Coordinates of N, CA and C in Angstrom, one line a residue:
M242 N 88.6 64.3 -75.2 CA 89.8 65.4 -75.9 C 89.2 64.9 -77.3
R243 N 89.3 66.3 -78.0 CA 88.9 66.4 -79.4 C 90.3 66.6 -80.2
I244 N 90.8 65.9 -81.1 CA 91.9 66.2 -81.9 C 91.8 66.2 -83.2
A245 N 92.0 67.5 -83.9 CA 91.9 67.8 -85.3 C 93.1 67.7 -86.0
M246 N 93.2 66.7 -86.7 CA 94.4 66.6 -87.8 C 94.1 67.4 -88.9
W247 N 95.2 68.3 -89.5 CA 95.0 69.1 -90.3 C 96.0 68.9 -91.6
S248 N 95.5 68.4 -92.9 CA 96.5 67.9 -93.8 C 95.7 68.5 -95.2
G249 N 96.5 68.1 -96.3 CA 96.3 68.0 -97.7 C 95.9 66.7 -97.9
P250 N 95.4 66.5 -99.4 CA 95.2 65.2 -99.6 C 96.4 64.5 -100.0
R251 N 96.5 62.7 -100.1 CA 97.6 62.2 -100.1 C 98.9 62.7 -99.1
N252 N 98.6 62.6 -98.0 CA 99.5 63.4 -97.0 C 99.5 62.0 -96.0
L253 N 99.3 60.8 -96.1 CA 99.4 59.6 -95.4 C 97.8 59.8 -94.1
S254 N 97.0 60.5 -94.5 CA 96.3 61.1 -93.5 C 95.0 60.2 -93.2
T255 N 94.6 59.2 -94.2 CA 93.9 58.0 -93.9 C 94.5 57.1 -93.1
A256 N 95.6 56.7 -93.1 CA 96.4 55.9 -92.8 C 96.5 56.2 -90.9
M257 N 96.6 57.9 -91.1 CA 96.7 58.3 -89.5 C 95.5 58.1 -88.8
M258 N 94.2 58.3 -89.4 CA 93.2 58.3 -89.1 C 93.0 56.8 -88.9
Y259 N 93.3 55.6 -89.8 CA 93.1 54.4 -89.3 C 94.0 54.0 -88.0
A260 N 95.1 54.4 -88.0 CA 95.9 54.1 -86.8 C 95.2 54.9 -85.7
F261 N 94.7 56.0 -85.4 CA 93.8 56.4 -84.3 C 92.3 55.4 -84.0
G262 N 92.1 55.1 -85.4 CA 90.7 54.2 -85.0 C 91.0 53.0 -84.6
Q263 N 92.1 52.4 -84.2 CA 92.5 51.3 -83.7 C 92.4 51.1 -82.2
R264 N 92.5 52.5 -81.7 CA 92.5 52.2 -80.5 C 91.2 52.4 -79.7
A265 N 90.9 51.7 -78.4 CA 89.7 51.4 -77.8 C 89.0 52.6 -77.5
D266 N 90.1 53.5 -77.1 CA 89.3 55.1 -76.3 C 89.2 56.2 -77.4
C267 N 89.2 55.6 -78.9 CA 88.9 56.9 -79.7 C 88.1 56.6 -81.1
A268 N 87.0 57.8 -80.8 CA 86.6 57.6 -82.5 C 87.1 58.4 -83.3
V269 N 86.8 58.2 -84.8 CA 87.2 58.9 -85.5 C 86.1 59.1 -86.6
S270 N 86.5 60.6 -87.5 CA 85.6 61.2 -88.3 C 86.5 61.1 -89.7
D271 N 86.0 61.3 -90.5 CA 86.7 61.4 -91.8 C 86.2 62.9 -92.8
E272 N 87.0 63.5 -92.6 CA 86.7 64.9 -93.6 C 85.3 65.3 -93.5
P273 N 84.7 65.8 -92.4 CA 83.3 66.4 -91.9 C 82.9 67.5 -92.7
F274 N 83.9 68.2 -93.3 CA 83.6 69.6 -94.1 C 83.7 69.3 -95.5
Y275 N 83.9 67.8 -95.9 CA 84.0 67.8 -97.4 C 82.9 68.3 -98.3
A276 N 81.6 67.8 -97.6 CA 80.2 68.3 -98.4 C 80.0 69.8 -98.6
A277 N 79.9 70.4 -97.5 CA 80.4 72.0 -97.3 C 81.1 72.5 -98.4
Y278 N 82.7 72.0 -98.1 CA 83.5 72.4 -99.3 C 82.9 72.5 -100.6
L279 N 82.6 71.0 -101.1 CA 82.1 71.4 -102.5 C 80.9 72.2 -102.9
S280 N 80.0 72.0 -101.7 CA 78.7 72.9 -101.9 C 79.1 74.4 -102.1
A281 N 80.3 75.2 -101.4 CA 80.4 76.4 -101.2 C 81.5 76.8 -102.5
T282 N 82.0 76.0 -102.9 CA 83.2 76.3 -104.1 C 82.3 75.6 -105.2
G283 N 81.5 74.7 -105.7 CA 81.3 74.2 -106.8 C 82.1 73.4 -107.7
I284 N 83.2 72.9 -106.8 CA 84.2 72.3 -107.4 C 84.0 71.1 -107.7
D285 N 84.3 70.6 -108.9 CA 83.8 69.0 -109.3 C 85.0 68.3 -109.1
H286 N 84.8 67.4 -108.3 CA 85.6 66.2 -107.7 C 84.9 65.1 -107.8
P287 N 85.9 63.8 -108.0 CA 85.1 62.5 -108.2 C 84.0 62.1 -107.2
M288 N 83.2 61.6 -107.5 CA 82.0 61.0 -106.4 C 81.1 62.7 -105.9
R289 N 81.1 63.8 -106.7 CA 80.6 65.1 -105.8 C 79.5 65.0 -105.4
E290 N 78.2 64.2 -106.5 CA 77.1 64.1 -105.8 C 77.0 63.2 -104.9
A291 N 77.8 62.2 -104.7 CA 77.4 61.1 -103.7 C 78.1 61.7 -102.4
V292 N 79.1 62.9 -102.4 CA 79.6 63.3 -101.0 C 78.8 64.6 -100.6
L293 N 78.2 65.0 -101.6 CA 77.0 66.2 -101.0 C 75.7 65.5 -100.5
F294 N 75.4 64.3 -100.9 CA 74.4 63.8 -100.7 C 74.5 63.3 -99.3
A295 N 75.8 62.4 -98.8 CA 76.0 62.2 -97.8 C 76.3 62.6 -96.7
G296 N 77.1 64.4 -96.9 CA 77.2 64.8 -95.6 C 76.3 66.1 -95.6
E297 N 77.2 66.9 -94.6 CA 76.2 68.1 -94.3 C 76.9 69.5 -95.0
T298 N 76.4 70.2 -95.7 CA 76.8 71.1 -96.3 C 76.7 72.5 -95.7
D299 N 76.2 72.5 -94.4 CA 76.1 73.8 -93.9 C 77.6 74.1 -93.0
P300 N 78.7 74.8 -93.3 CA 79.6 74.7 -92.4 C 79.5 74.8 -91.1
R301 N 78.4 75.7 -90.4 CA 78.0 76.3 -89.4 C 77.8 75.1 -88.4
R302 N 77.1 74.5 -89.0 CA 76.5 73.0 -88.3 C 77.7 72.0 -88.3
V303 N 78.5 71.9 -89.5 CA 79.4 70.9 -89.1 C 80.7 71.5 -88.1
A304 N 80.7 72.6 -87.7 CA 81.6 73.0 -86.9 C 80.9 73.0 -85.3
Q305 N 79.8 72.7 -85.3 CA 79.0 72.7 -84.3 C 79.0 71.4 -84.0
A306 N 78.9 70.3 -84.7 CA 79.1 68.9 -84.7 C 80.5 68.4 -84.5
C307 N 81.5 69.3 -84.5 CA 82.9 68.8 -84.3 C 83.3 69.2 -83.0
L308 N 82.2 70.0 -81.9 CA 82.6 70.4 -80.7 C 81.4 69.3 -80.0
S309 N 80.7 68.7 -80.5 CA 79.5 68.0 -79.7 C 79.8 66.8 -79.0
D310 N 79.1 66.0 -78.3 CA 79.8 64.9 -77.6 C 80.5 64.1 -78.3
V311 N 81.5 63.5 -77.6 CA 82.6 62.6 -78.0 C 81.9 61.1 -78.6
P312 N 81.8 60.7 -79.6 CA 80.8 59.7 -80.3 C 81.3 58.4 -79.3
D313 N 80.1 57.7 -78.8 CA 80.3 56.4 -78.4 C 80.8 56.5 -76.6
G314 N 80.8 57.7 -76.2 CA 81.4 58.3 -74.9 C 82.9 57.5 -74.8
R315 N 83.3 57.7 -75.8 CA 85.0 57.8 -75.7 C 85.9 58.7 -75.1
A316 N 86.8 58.4 -75.0 CA 87.9 59.5 -74.1 C 88.3 60.7 -75.2
L317 N 88.7 60.1 -76.5 CA 89.4 60.7 -77.6 C 88.3 60.7 -78.7
W318 N 88.7 61.8 -79.6 CA 87.8 62.1 -80.6 C 88.9 62.5 -81.9
Y319 N 89.2 61.5 -82.7 CA 90.5 62.1 -83.7 C 89.6 62.2 -85.1
Q320 N 89.7 63.7 -85.5 CA 88.8 64.2 -86.8 C 89.8 64.6 -87.6
K321 N 89.8 64.1 -88.9 CA 90.6 64.1 -90.1 C 90.2 65.1 -90.9
H322 N 90.6 66.2 -91.1 CA 90.2 67.4 -91.7 C 91.6 67.8 -92.8
M323 N 90.9 68.0 -93.9 CA 91.1 68.8 -95.1 C 92.0 70.5 -94.7
A324 N 92.8 71.1 -94.8 CA 92.8 72.4 -94.6 C 92.5 73.3 -95.5
H325 N 92.4 72.6 -97.1 CA 91.8 73.2 -98.1 C 90.4 73.5 -98.3
H326 N 89.5 72.4 -97.1 CA 88.3 72.7 -97.1 C 87.7 73.8 -96.3
M327 N 88.5 74.6 -95.6 CA 88.3 75.8 -94.7 C 88.3 76.9 -95.5
V328 N 87.4 77.0 -96.5 CA 87.2 78.2 -97.6 C 86.7 79.4 -96.8
P329 N 87.1 80.6 -97.4 CA 86.9 81.7 -96.7 C 85.2 82.2 -96.1
D330 N 85.0 82.2 -95.0 CA 83.7 82.5 -94.5 C 83.4 81.5 -93.7
F331 N 84.1 80.2 -93.5 CA 83.6 79.4 -93.0 C 84.1 79.4 -91.5
P332 N 83.4 79.0 -90.8 CA 83.9 79.4 -89.1 C 85.1 78.8 -88.7
L333 N 85.9 79.3 -87.8 CA 87.1 79.1 -87.5 C 87.4 79.0 -86.0
D334 N 86.5 79.6 -85.3 CA 86.7 79.8 -83.9 C 86.6 78.4 -83.4
W335 N 86.0 77.6 -83.7 CA 85.8 76.4 -82.8 C 87.2 75.4 -82.9
M336 N 88.0 75.9 -83.8 CA 89.5 75.2 -83.5 C 90.1 75.4 -82.4
S337 N 89.9 76.7 -81.7 CA 90.6 76.9 -80.4 C 89.9 76.0 -78.9
H338 N 89.1 75.0 -79.5 CA 88.5 74.3 -78.5 C 89.0 72.6 -78.7
V339 N 89.8 72.6 -79.6 CA 90.5 71.3 -80.0 C 91.6 71.4 -79.9
K340 N 92.6 70.0 -80.0 CA 93.9 70.0 -80.3 C 93.9 69.8 -81.6
N341 N 95.0 70.6 -81.9 CA 95.1 70.8 -83.4 C 96.5 70.5 -83.8
V342 N 96.6 69.5 -84.6 CA 98.0 68.9 -85.4 C 97.9 69.1 -86.9
F343 N 99.1 69.4 -87.4 CA 99.2 69.3 -88.6 C 100.0 68.5 -89.4
L344 N 99.7 67.7 -90.0 CA 100.2 66.3 -91.0 C 101.2 66.9 -92.5
I345 N 102.4 66.8 -92.7 CA 102.6 67.3 -93.8 C 103.4 66.2 -94.5
R346 N 103.6 66.6 -95.9 CA 104.3 65.5 -96.5 C 104.9 66.7 -98.0
H347 N 106.0 66.3 -98.3 CA 106.7 66.8 -99.0 C 106.2 67.1 -100.6
P348 N 106.0 68.6 -101.2 CA 105.1 68.8 -102.6 C 105.3 67.7 -103.4
A349 N 106.5 67.1 -103.6 CA 106.5 66.5 -105.0 C 105.8 65.2 -105.0
R350 N 105.8 64.5 -103.6 CA 105.4 63.3 -103.4 C 103.9 63.7 -103.4
V351 N 103.3 64.7 -102.9 CA 101.6 64.9 -102.8 C 101.4 65.2 -104.3
V352 N 101.9 66.0 -105.2 CA 101.7 65.8 -106.7 C 101.8 64.8 -107.1
A353 N 102.6 64.0 -107.2 CA 102.8 62.9 -107.7 C 101.8 62.0 -107.9
S354 N 101.4 61.8 -106.6 CA 100.4 60.7 -105.8 C 98.9 61.6 -106.4
Y355 N 98.6 62.9 -106.1 CA 97.5 63.4 -106.4 C 96.9 63.4 -108.0
A356 N 97.7 63.6 -108.7 CA 97.8 63.3 -110.0 C 97.4 62.1 -110.6
R357 N 97.7 60.9 -110.0 CA 97.2 59.8 -110.5 C 95.8 59.2 -110.2
K358 N 95.0 60.4 -109.4 CA 93.9 60.1 -109.4 C 92.9 61.4 -109.5
R359 N 93.3 62.3 -109.8 CA 92.6 63.4 -110.4 C 94.1 64.3 -111.3
E360 N 93.7 64.4 -112.4 CA 94.9 65.0 -113.1 C 94.7 66.4 -113.4
D361 N 93.5 66.9 -113.0 CA 93.5 68.5 -112.8 C 94.0 69.0 -111.8
V362 N 94.8 69.6 -111.4 CA 95.3 69.7 -110.1 C 96.0 71.2 -110.1
E363 N 95.3 72.1 -109.0 CA 96.0 73.4 -109.0 C 96.3 73.4 -107.3
L364 N 97.2 74.7 -107.0 CA 97.7 74.4 -105.6 C 96.6 74.6 -104.6
S365 N 95.5 75.3 -104.7 CA 94.5 75.2 -104.1 C 94.0 74.1 -103.5
D366 N 94.0 73.0 -104.5 CA 93.6 71.6 -104.2 C 94.1 70.7 -103.0
L367 N 95.7 71.3 -102.7 CA 96.6 70.4 -101.9 C 96.7 71.1 -100.9
G368 N 96.1 72.2 -100.4 CA 96.1 72.4 -98.6 C 97.3 73.3 -98.2
F369 N 98.7 73.5 -99.1 CA 99.9 73.9 -98.6 C 99.6 75.0 -97.9
A370 N 99.1 76.2 -98.5 CA 99.0 77.5 -98.1 C 98.0 77.6 -97.3
E371 N 97.1 76.6 -97.2 CA 95.8 76.5 -96.3 C 96.3 76.3 -94.9
Q372 N 97.3 75.2 -94.9 CA 97.7 74.8 -93.7 C 98.6 75.9 -93.2
V373 N 99.2 76.6 -93.8 CA 100.0 77.3 -93.0 C 99.4 78.5 -92.5
A374 N 98.3 79.0 -93.3 CA 97.1 80.2 -93.0 C 96.9 79.8 -91.4
L375 N 96.3 78.3 -91.5 CA 95.7 78.0 -90.1 C 96.6 78.1 -88.8
Y376 N 97.8 77.6 -89.5 CA 98.6 77.3 -88.4 C 99.3 78.7 -87.8
E377 N 99.2 79.6 -88.7 CA 99.7 81.0 -88.3 C 98.8 81.4 -87.4
R378 N 97.3 81.4 -87.8 CA 96.3 81.9 -87.2 C 96.1 81.2 -85.6
L379 N 96.6 80.0 -85.5 CA 96.4 79.5 -84.0 C 97.6 80.0 -83.4
S380 N 98.7 80.1 -83.9 CA 99.9 80.4 -83.2 C 99.9 82.1 -82.6
S381 N 99.3 82.9 -83.6 CA 99.3 84.3 -83.2 C 98.4 84.4 -82.0
S382 N 97.5 83.4 -81.8 CA 96.8 83.7 -80.5 C 97.1 82.6 -79.5
G383 N 98.5 82.3 -79.2 CA 99.3 81.8 -78.3 C 98.8 80.2 -78.6
M384 N 98.3 79.4 -79.3 CA 97.9 78.0 -79.4 C 98.6 77.5 -80.3
A385 N 100.1 77.3 -80.2 CA 100.9 76.9 -81.5 C 100.4 75.1 -81.8
P386 N 100.0 74.8 -82.6 CA 99.8 73.6 -82.8 C 101.0 72.4 -83.2
T387 N 100.8 71.2 -82.9 CA 101.9 70.3 -83.3 C 101.8 70.0 -84.8
V388 N 103.2 69.7 -85.5 CA 103.5 69.6 -86.6 C 103.9 68.3 -86.6
I389 N 103.8 67.3 -87.8 CA 104.5 66.3 -87.9 C 104.4 65.9 -89.2
D390 N 105.5 65.4 -89.6 CA 106.0 65.1 -91.2 C 105.6 63.6 -91.4
S391 N 104.8 63.2 -92.5 CA 104.5 61.9 -92.9 C 105.8 61.3 -93.0
A392 N 106.7 61.8 -93.8 CA 107.9 61.0 -93.7 C 108.5 60.4 -92.6
A393 N 108.4 61.1 -91.2 CA 109.0 60.4 -90.1 C 108.0 59.5 -89.5
V394 N 106.6 59.5 -90.0 CA 105.6 58.7 -89.5 C 106.2 57.4 -90.1
R395 N 106.3 57.2 -91.7 CA 106.8 56.1 -92.3 C 108.1 55.7 -92.0
A396 N 109.1 56.6 -92.0 CA 110.1 56.0 -91.1 C 110.6 55.5 -90.4
A397 N 110.0 55.8 -89.0 CA 109.7 55.0 -87.5 C 108.3 54.9 -87.0
P398 N 107.3 54.2 -87.6 CA 105.8 54.5 -86.9 C 105.6 54.5 -85.7
E399 N 106.3 53.5 -84.8 CA 106.4 53.7 -83.4 C 106.9 55.1 -82.8
A400 N 108.0 55.2 -83.2 CA 108.9 56.6 -82.5 C 108.1 57.6 -82.6
A401 N 107.4 57.5 -84.2 CA 106.8 59.0 -84.4 C 105.5 59.0 -83.7
L402 N 104.8 57.8 -83.5 CA 103.3 58.0 -82.9 C 103.5 58.0 -81.5
R403 N 104.4 57.6 -80.5 CA 105.0 57.7 -79.3 C 105.2 59.3 -79.3
A404 N 105.9 60.0 -80.1 CA 106.0 61.3 -79.9 C 104.9 62.2 -80.2
L405 N 104.0 61.9 -81.0 CA 102.9 62.7 -80.8 C 101.8 62.5 -79.7
C406 N 101.7 61.3 -79.4 CA 100.9 60.8 -78.5 C 101.5 61.8 -77.1
E407 N 102.7 61.5 -76.9 CA 103.5 62.4 -75.6 C 103.2 64.2 -75.7
R408 N 103.1 64.5 -76.8 CA 103.1 65.8 -77.1 C 101.1 66.1 -77.0
L409 N 100.6 65.1 -77.1 CA 98.9 65.6 -77.1 C 98.8 65.1 -75.7
G410 N 99.5 64.7 -74.8 CA 99.4 64.3 -73.3 C 98.3 63.0 -73.3
I411 N 98.5 62.1 -74.4 CA 97.9 60.7 -74.3 C 98.8 59.8 -74.1
R412 N 98.3 58.5 -73.9 CA 99.4 57.3 -73.9 C 99.3 56.8 -75.3
F413 N 100.7 56.4 -75.6 CA 100.6 55.5 -76.8 C 100.4 54.0 -76.5
D414 N 99.5 53.7 -77.7 CA 98.6 52.3 -77.9 C 99.4 51.4 -78.9
P415 N 100.0 50.6 -79.0 CA 100.7 49.7 -79.8 C 99.8 49.2 -80.8
A416 N 98.2 48.9 -80.5 CA 97.4 49.0 -81.4 C 97.3 49.9 -82.6
M417 N 98.2 50.9 -82.3 CA 98.1 52.2 -83.6 C 99.1 51.6 -84.8
L418 N 99.5 50.7 -84.6 CA 100.5 50.1 -85.8 C 100.2 49.6 -86.5
S419 N 98.5 48.9 -86.4 CA 98.4 47.9 -87.6 C 97.1 48.2 -87.4
W420 N 96.4 47.5 -88.7 CA 94.7 47.5 -89.1 C 94.6 46.3 -89.9
R421 N 93.4 46.2 -90.1 CA 93.1 45.0 -90.9 C 92.6 45.5 -92.2
A422 N 92.8 44.7 -93.3 CA 92.5 45.5 -94.7 C 91.3 45.4 -94.8
G423 N 91.1 46.4 -95.8 CA 89.5 46.6 -95.9 C 88.8 47.9 -95.7
G424 N 89.6 48.6 -95.1 CA 88.9 49.9 -94.8 C 88.5 50.3 -93.2
H425 N 87.9 51.2 -93.1 CA 87.4 51.4 -91.5 C 85.7 51.9 -91.7
A426 N 85.1 51.3 -90.6 CA 83.7 51.7 -90.8 C 83.5 53.4 -90.7
A427 N 84.3 54.4 -90.4 CA 84.1 55.6 -90.5 C 84.7 56.2 -92.0
D428 N 85.3 55.3 -92.8 CA 85.3 55.9 -94.1 C 84.3 56.8 -94.8
G429 N 84.7 57.9 -95.5 CA 83.6 58.8 -96.3 C 83.5 57.8 -97.4
V430 N 82.1 58.4 -97.8 CA 81.6 57.5 -99.2 C 82.7 57.7 -100.7
W431 N 83.6 58.9 -100.2 CA 84.6 58.9 -101.4 C 85.8 57.7 -101.5
A432 N 85.7 57.2 -100.5 CA 87.0 56.2 -100.1 C 86.9 55.3 -101.0
A433 N 85.8 54.9 -101.9 CA 86.0 54.1 -102.9 C 87.1 54.3 -104.5
H434 N 87.0 56.0 -103.9 CA 87.8 56.6 -105.4 C 89.4 56.8 -104.7
W435 N 89.6 57.4 -103.7 CA 90.6 57.5 -103.0 C 91.5 56.7 -102.2
Y436 N 90.9 55.6 -101.5 CA 91.4 54.9 -100.6 C 92.1 53.4 -100.9
G437 N 91.8 53.3 -102.4 CA 92.4 52.1 -102.6 C 93.6 51.7 -101.8
A438 N 94.8 52.1 -101.6 CA 96.1 51.7 -101.4 C 96.0 51.6 -99.8
V439 N 95.5 52.2 -99.1 CA 95.2 52.1 -97.9 C 94.2 50.9 -97.5
H440 N 93.5 50.8 -98.1 CA 92.4 49.3 -97.8 C 93.2 48.2 -98.2
R441 N 94.2 48.3 -99.3 CA 95.0 47.2 -99.2 C 95.9 46.8 -98.0
S442 N 96.4 47.9 -97.5 CA 97.2 47.9 -95.9 C 96.8 47.2 -95.1
T443 N 98.0 47.0 -94.1 CA 97.5 46.5 -92.8 C 98.2 47.4 -91.7
G444 N 98.9 48.5 -92.4 CA 100.0 49.0 -91.3 C 100.6 50.2 -92.3
F445 N 101.5 50.7 -91.7 CA 102.3 51.9 -92.4 C 103.3 51.1 -93.4
E446 N 103.6 51.4 -94.6 CA 104.8 51.2 -95.2 C 105.8 51.9 -94.7
G447 N 106.7 51.0 -95.1 CA 108.4 51.8 -94.9 C 108.6 52.9 -95.4
P448 N 109.9 53.2 -95.3 CA 110.4 54.7 -95.9 C 110.2 54.9 -97.0
E449 N 109.6 56.2 -97.6 CA 109.7 56.6 -99.3 C 110.9 56.4 -100.0
G450 N 111.0 56.3 -101.4 CA 111.8 56.1 -101.9 C 112.5 57.6 -102.4
P451 N 113.3 57.8 -103.2 CA 113.7 59.2 -103.6 C 112.6 60.2 -104.3
I452 N 112.8 61.3 -104.0 CA 111.5 62.4 -104.3 C 111.5 62.2 -106.0
P453 N 110.2 62.2 -106.4 CA 110.1 61.9 -107.6 C 110.2 63.1 -108.5
V454 N 110.7 62.8 -109.8 CA 111.3 63.7 -110.9 C 109.7 64.3 -111.3
L455 N 109.1 65.6 -111.1 CA 108.1 66.1 -112.0 C 108.3 67.1 -113.3
E456 N 107.4 67.3 -114.1 CA 107.9 68.0 -115.4 C 106.8 68.8 -115.3
G457 N 107.1 69.8 -116.4 CA 106.1 70.7 -116.7 C 105.0 71.5 -115.4
A458 N 103.6 71.5 -115.6 CA 103.1 72.0 -114.7 C 103.0 71.7 -113.5
Y459 N 103.1 70.2 -113.4 CA 103.5 69.7 -111.8 C 104.6 69.9 -111.4
E460 N 105.6 69.9 -112.2 CA 107.0 70.5 -111.4 C 106.9 72.2 -110.8
A461 N 106.2 72.9 -111.6 CA 105.6 74.2 -111.1 C 105.0 74.2 -109.8
L462 N 103.8 73.7 -110.0 CA 103.1 73.4 -108.7 C 103.7 72.6 -107.7
A463 N 104.6 71.7 -107.5 CA 105.5 71.4 -106.5 C 106.3 72.4 -106.1
M464 N 106.9 73.4 -107.0 CA 107.6 74.5 -106.4 C 106.8 75.4 -106.0
A465 N 105.6 75.5 -106.2 CA 105.0 76.6 -105.8 C 104.6 76.1 -104.2
A466 N 104.2 75.1 -103.8 CA 103.8 74.6 -102.7 C 105.1 74.2 -101.6
Q467 N 106.4 74.3 -102.2 CA 107.8 74.1 -101.3 C 107.9 75.0 -100.2
P468 N 107.7 76.1 -100.4 CA 107.9 77.5 -99.4 C 107.0 77.1 -98.3
H469 N 105.5 76.7 -98.6 CA 104.7 76.3 -97.5 C 104.9 75.1 -96.5
Y470 N 105.3 74.1 -97.4 CA 106.0 73.0 -96.6 C 107.0 73.0 -95.7
D471 N 107.9 74.1 -96.6 CA 109.3 74.2 -95.5 C 109.0 75.3 -94.2
R472 N 108.1 76.1 -94.4 CA 107.6 76.6 -93.0 C 107.2 75.9 -92.2
L473 N 106.4 74.8 -92.4 CA 106.0 73.7 -91.5 C 107.0 72.8 -91.0
A474 N 107.8 72.7 -92.0 CA 108.8 71.2 -91.7 C 109.7 72.1 -90.5
K475 N 110.0 73.6 -90.4 CA 110.9 73.7 -89.8 C 110.8 73.6 -88.3
V476 N 109.5 73.4 -88.1 CA 108.7 73.0 -86.6 C 108.1 71.6 -86.3
A477 N 108.3 71.1 -87.3 CA 107.7 69.6 -87.1 C 108.5 69.1 -86.0
L478 N 107.7 67.9 -85.4 CA 108.3 67.2 -84.0 C 109.6 66.3 -84.6
T479 N 110.5 66.1 -83.8 CA 111.6 65.7 -83.8 C 111.5 64.2 -83.5
V480 N 111.8 63.2 -84.6 CA 111.3 61.7 -83.9 C 112.7 61.2 -83.8

């Protein structure tokens, strides 16, 4: 089984990849479309040249690779994807051949976290609208994906992961609840810039505190993202 987890940045996405990476039956991949996204858009990201050098820039080849044999002969393949990486003209038909899950997080939390790593941020950098577009596309073809909120995972990791595994039709593995500090072999080259906190972790952190108070452009950005988050939050797994 191939599991495509769609999120935006700063959504607990790396920790979720680590959780699945602890399963003996699961291979994991980290943002396979990242280099293709940077190449197609020309956008300036931290470590841009390193990402382009390390990754495949042809989105058609990336899509084909996502449907190739599961690495190491394992039963499961967890693919961590960013929704905003799927820019116009990138192939999407391959999505009908994988189990799609959408990981969401409150916009104010995403904006506050992202701005600490990259101050210049626009709505298109965060994937909220793109998540909804992909969700609606799949739903309209009769393949309504699963949605899970990162807040639910942090509040009750075992219950949330059990619910997700049940929805996917796979067994829950207690190994998913913890990992060794220091990163994962599947980390993308960009981990050096983005993954500091999760590299220091050994499991999911507890529930988050109050919603951050934002000002100015950051507040406006979170407000613009809110309707997209609300759309998917309505159908998120109940844990």
